[in-house]
């Protein structure tokens, strides 16, 4: 076999391989992640952030009984077709922690971890702080 023939065979082999790779990718389909799945992942991820707690539901400014600050934050997610997600988060912050620092920590953490766990790009995180809660303390103070 001469050099020209060998080069031609290699080129045909590369072309056939690239067609098979493209066909294989097209046949495998597409993975989608639902809004509800992202909401649950984000809520769980927020439990990893220090000084952040769950939201307490309120009616006319009074907290609804039966909800605890230890519960996870409430998250609403909207996943778009192009693998981007926008999150709306409702949470509480431990007092006297800085609300600005706590929410920035929460925002950075949720953006990084949701992207790592789902492969989606988090484009927006809107955070609403619903309450400032006292620190969890098992010791009693005498005043």
PDB file of C-alpha atoms in Angstrom:
ATOM      1  CA  UNK A   1       0.000   0.000   0.000  1.00  0.00           C
ATOM      2  CA  UNK A   2       1.423   3.372  -0.917  1.00  0.00           C
ATOM      3  CA  UNK A   3       1.404   6.495   1.262  1.00  0.00           C
ATOM      4  CA  UNK A   4      -1.491   8.168  -0.575  1.00  0.00           C
ATOM      5  CA  UNK A   5      -3.731   5.122  -0.096  1.00  0.00           C
ATOM      6  CA  UNK A   6      -2.822   4.833   3.592  1.00  0.00           C
ATOM      7  CA  UNK A   7      -3.624   8.504   4.173  1.00  0.00           C
ATOM      8  CA  UNK A   8      -6.950   8.119   2.365  1.00  0.00           C
ATOM      9  CA  UNK A   9      -7.896   5.083   4.490  1.00  0.00           C
ATOM     10  CA  UNK A  10      -6.998   6.966   7.707  1.00  0.00           C
ATOM     11  CA  UNK A  11      -9.142   9.936   6.637  1.00  0.00           C
ATOM     12  CA  UNK A  12     -12.113   7.674   5.860  1.00  0.00           C
ATOM     13  CA  UNK A  13     -11.711   5.925   9.227  1.00  0.00           C
ATOM     14  CA  UNK A  14     -11.663   9.263  11.092  1.00  0.00           C
ATOM     15  CA  UNK A  15     -14.754  10.443   9.193  1.00  0.00           C
ATOM     16  CA  UNK A  16     -16.631   7.225   9.981  1.00  0.00           C
ATOM     17  CA  UNK A  17     -15.660   7.471  13.661  1.00  0.00           C
ATOM     18  CA  UNK A  18     -16.880  11.065  13.923  1.00  0.00           C
ATOM     19  CA  UNK A  19     -20.214  10.127  12.263  1.00  0.00           C
ATOM     20  CA  UNK A  20     -20.629   7.248  14.725  1.00  0.00           C
ATOM     21  CA  UNK A  21     -19.840   9.541  17.647  1.00  0.00           C
ATOM     22  CA  UNK A  22     -22.396  12.112  16.495  1.00  0.00           C
ATOM     23  CA  UNK A  23     -25.008   9.426  15.887  1.00  0.00           C
ATOM     24  CA  UNK A  24     -24.315   7.856  19.295  1.00  0.00           C
ATOM     25  CA  UNK A  25     -24.786  11.175  21.039  1.00  0.00           C
ATOM     26  CA  UNK A  26     -28.020  11.846  19.194  1.00  0.00           C
ATOM     27  CA  UNK A  27     -29.357   8.392  19.985  1.00  0.00           C
ATOM     28  CA  UNK A  28     -28.583   8.628  23.690  1.00  0.00           C
ATOM     29  CA  UNK A  29     -31.039  11.451  24.184  1.00  0.00           C
ATOM     30  CA  UNK A  30     -31.055  14.277  26.662  1.00  0.00           C
ATOM     31  CA  UNK A  31     -31.157  14.371  30.432  1.00  0.00           C
ATOM     32  CA  UNK A  32     -33.592  16.821  31.977  1.00  0.00           C
ATOM     33  CA  UNK A  33     -33.831  17.878  35.595  1.00  0.00           C
ATOM     34  CA  UNK A  34     -37.248  18.942  36.847  1.00  0.00           C
ATOM     35  CA  UNK A  35     -37.970  22.138  38.762  1.00  0.00           C
ATOM     36  CA  UNK A  36     -39.007  20.128  41.827  1.00  0.00           C
ATOM     37  CA  UNK A  37     -35.740  18.176  41.832  1.00  0.00           C
ATOM     38  CA  UNK A  38     -33.685  21.369  41.745  1.00  0.00           C
ATOM     39  CA  UNK A  39     -35.851  22.832  44.523  1.00  0.00           C
ATOM     40  CA  UNK A  40     -35.190  19.855  46.777  1.00  0.00           C
ATOM     41  CA  UNK A  41     -31.463  19.836  46.021  1.00  0.00           C
ATOM     42  CA  UNK A  42     -31.142  23.580  46.694  1.00  0.00           C
ATOM     43  CA  UNK A  43     -33.103  23.339  49.953  1.00  0.00           C
ATOM     44  CA  UNK A  44     -30.850  20.508  51.122  1.00  0.00           C
ATOM     45  CA  UNK A  45     -27.703  22.392  50.093  1.00  0.00           C
ATOM     46  CA  UNK A  46     -28.787  25.416  52.130  1.00  0.00           C
ATOM     47  CA  UNK A  47     -28.762  23.291  55.300  1.00  0.00           C
ATOM     48  CA  UNK A  48     -24.972  23.106  54.862  1.00  0.00           C
ATOM     49  CA  UNK A  49     -24.605  26.885  55.301  1.00  0.00           C
ATOM     50  CA  UNK A  50     -23.884  28.183  58.787  1.00  0.00           C
ATOM     51  CA  UNK A  51     -26.268  30.792  60.271  1.00  0.00           C
ATOM     52  CA  UNK A  52     -29.050  29.939  57.785  1.00  0.00           C
ATOM     53  CA  UNK A  53     -32.323  28.305  58.805  1.00  0.00           C
ATOM     54  CA  UNK A  54     -35.666  27.421  57.385  1.00  0.00           C
ATOM     55  CA  UNK A  55     -38.437  29.853  56.847  1.00  0.00           C
ATOM     56  CA  UNK A  56     -41.342  30.228  59.179  1.00  0.00           C
ATOM     57  CA  UNK A  57     -44.731  30.736  57.586  1.00  0.00           C
ATOM     58  CA  UNK A  58     -46.625  33.770  58.747  1.00  0.00           C
ATOM     59  CA  UNK A  59     -50.242  34.862  58.672  1.00  0.00           C
ATOM     60  CA  UNK A  60     -50.832  38.545  59.402  1.00  0.00           C
ATOM     61  CA  UNK A  61     -47.318  38.781  60.833  1.00  0.00           C
ATOM     62  CA  UNK A  62     -47.790  35.914  63.287  1.00  0.00           C
ATOM     63  CA  UNK A  63     -45.779  32.737  62.818  1.00  0.00           C
ATOM     64  CA  UNK A  64     -47.779  29.632  61.999  1.00  0.00           C
ATOM     65  CA  UNK A  65     -47.454  26.926  64.666  1.00  0.00           C
ATOM     66  CA  UNK A  66     -45.931  23.588  63.777  1.00  0.00           C
ATOM     67  CA  UNK A  67     -43.082  24.987  61.674  1.00  0.00           C
ATOM     68  CA  UNK A  68     -39.567  24.955  63.034  1.00  0.00           C
ATOM     69  CA  UNK A  69     -36.546  27.043  62.039  1.00  0.00           C
ATOM     70  CA  UNK A  70     -34.606  23.763  61.712  1.00  0.00           C
ATOM     71  CA  UNK A  71     -36.748  22.885  58.710  1.00  0.00           C
ATOM     72  CA  UNK A  72     -35.057  23.530  55.361  1.00  0.00           C
ATOM     73  CA  UNK A  73     -35.398  26.805  53.512  1.00  0.00           C
ATOM     74  CA  UNK A  74     -38.183  27.068  50.942  1.00  0.00           C
ATOM     75  CA  UNK A  75     -36.948  27.142  47.378  1.00  0.00           C
ATOM     76  CA  UNK A  76     -38.771  27.696  44.108  1.00  0.00           C
ATOM     77  CA  UNK A  77     -36.850  26.845  40.937  1.00  0.00           C
ATOM     78  CA  UNK A  78     -37.465  27.547  37.280  1.00  0.00           C
ATOM     79  CA  UNK A  79     -35.358  25.465  34.887  1.00  0.00           C
ATOM     80  CA  UNK A  80     -35.162  26.763  31.322  1.00  0.00           C
ATOM     81  CA  UNK A  81     -34.625  24.722  28.159  1.00  0.00           C
ATOM     82  CA  UNK A  82     -31.010  25.793  27.828  1.00  0.00           C
ATOM     83  CA  UNK A  83     -29.882  24.248  31.154  1.00  0.00           C
ATOM     84  CA  UNK A  84     -30.158  27.402  33.208  1.00  0.00           C
ATOM     85  CA  UNK A  85     -31.986  27.729  36.496  1.00  0.00           C
ATOM     86  CA  UNK A  86     -33.336  30.667  38.507  1.00  0.00           C
ATOM     87  CA  UNK A  87     -33.976  30.191  42.226  1.00  0.00           C
ATOM     88  CA  UNK A  88     -36.241  32.032  44.649  1.00  0.00           C
ATOM     89  CA  UNK A  89     -35.239  31.271  48.259  1.00  0.00           C
ATOM     90  CA  UNK A  90     -37.032  32.050  51.523  1.00  0.00           C
ATOM     91  CA  UNK A  91     -34.966  31.512  54.675  1.00  0.00           C
ATOM     92  CA  UNK A  92     -34.155  32.789  58.158  1.00  0.00           C
ATOM     93  CA  UNK A  93     -30.861  34.109  59.517  1.00  0.00           C
ATOM     94  CA  UNK A  94     -29.466  33.564  63.021  1.00  0.00           C
ATOM     95  CA  UNK A  95     -29.348  36.820  64.974  1.00  0.00           C
ATOM     96  CA  UNK A  96     -26.929  38.733  65.441  1.00  0.00           C
ATOM     97  CA  UNK A  97     -25.208  37.454  62.278  1.00  0.00           C
ATOM     98  CA  UNK A  98     -24.954  39.987  59.464  1.00  0.00           C
ATOM     99  CA  UNK A  99     -27.857  39.395  57.091  1.00  0.00           C
ATOM    100  CA  UNK A 100     -25.792  40.595  54.122  1.00  0.00           C
ATOM    101  CA  UNK A 101     -22.888  38.233  54.874  1.00  0.00           C
ATOM    102  CA  UNK A 102     -25.147  35.268  55.628  1.00  0.00           C
ATOM    103  CA  UNK A 103     -27.167  35.682  52.427  1.00  0.00           C
ATOM    104  CA  UNK A 104     -24.051  36.166  50.285  1.00  0.00           C
ATOM    105  CA  UNK A 105     -22.563  32.969  51.772  1.00  0.00           C
ATOM    106  CA  UNK A 106     -25.828  31.158  51.084  1.00  0.00           C
ATOM    107  CA  UNK A 107     -26.022  32.489  47.514  1.00  0.00           C
ATOM    108  CA  UNK A 108     -22.430  31.515  46.662  1.00  0.00           C
ATOM    109  CA  UNK A 109     -22.816  28.067  48.213  1.00  0.00           C
ATOM    110  CA  UNK A 110     -26.111  27.250  46.493  1.00  0.00           C
ATOM    111  CA  UNK A 111     -24.829  28.433  43.096  1.00  0.00           C
ATOM    112  CA  UNK A 112     -21.715  26.261  43.349  1.00  0.00           C
ATOM    113  CA  UNK A 113     -23.335  23.134  44.795  1.00  0.00           C
ATOM    114  CA  UNK A 114     -26.428  23.104  42.549  1.00  0.00           C
ATOM    115  CA  UNK A 115     -24.172  23.454  39.509  1.00  0.00           C
ATOM    116  CA  UNK A 116     -21.953  20.607  40.788  1.00  0.00           C
ATOM    117  CA  UNK A 117     -24.851  18.277  41.578  1.00  0.00           C
ATOM    118  CA  UNK A 118     -27.109  18.920  38.581  1.00  0.00           C
ATOM    119  CA  UNK A 119     -24.879  20.243  35.808  1.00  0.00           C
ATOM    120  CA  UNK A 120     -27.180  23.258  35.442  1.00  0.00           C
ATOM    121  CA  UNK A 121     -26.017  26.861  35.415  1.00  0.00           C
ATOM    122  CA  UNK A 122     -27.584  28.940  38.175  1.00  0.00           C
ATOM    123  CA  UNK A 123     -28.222  32.365  36.657  1.00  0.00           C
ATOM    124  CA  UNK A 124     -30.153  34.029  39.464  1.00  0.00           C
ATOM    125  CA  UNK A 125     -30.765  33.512  43.185  1.00  0.00           C
ATOM    126  CA  UNK A 126     -33.322  35.804  44.815  1.00  0.00           C
ATOM    127  CA  UNK A 127     -33.234  35.544  48.618  1.00  0.00           C
ATOM    128  CA  UNK A 128     -35.965  36.726  50.972  1.00  0.00           C
ATOM    129  CA  UNK A 129     -35.136  36.714  54.677  1.00  0.00           C
ATOM    130  CA  UNK A 130     -38.379  35.929  56.485  1.00  0.00           C
ATOM    131  CA  UNK A 131     -37.099  36.009  60.060  1.00  0.00           C
ATOM    132  CA  UNK A 132     -34.175  36.619  62.362  1.00  0.00           C
ATOM    133  CA  UNK A 133     -34.022  33.768  64.811  1.00  0.00           C
ATOM    134  CA  UNK A 134     -32.130  33.364  68.068  1.00  0.00           C
ATOM    135  CA  UNK A 135     -29.067  31.138  68.060  1.00  0.00           C
ATOM    136  CA  UNK A 136     -29.673  27.530  69.027  1.00  0.00           C
ATOM    137  CA  UNK A 137     -28.307  27.247  72.510  1.00  0.00           C
ATOM    138  CA  UNK A 138     -28.598  24.317  74.855  1.00  0.00           C
ATOM    139  CA  UNK A 139     -27.137  26.296  77.772  1.00  0.00           C
ATOM    140  CA  UNK A 140     -29.257  28.620  79.841  1.00  0.00           C
ATOM    141  CA  UNK A 141     -28.183  32.124  80.699  1.00  0.00           C
ATOM    142  CA  UNK A 142     -28.846  33.798  84.005  1.00  0.00           C
ATOM    143  CA  UNK A 143     -29.302  37.534  83.805  1.00  0.00           C
TER     144      UNK A 143
END
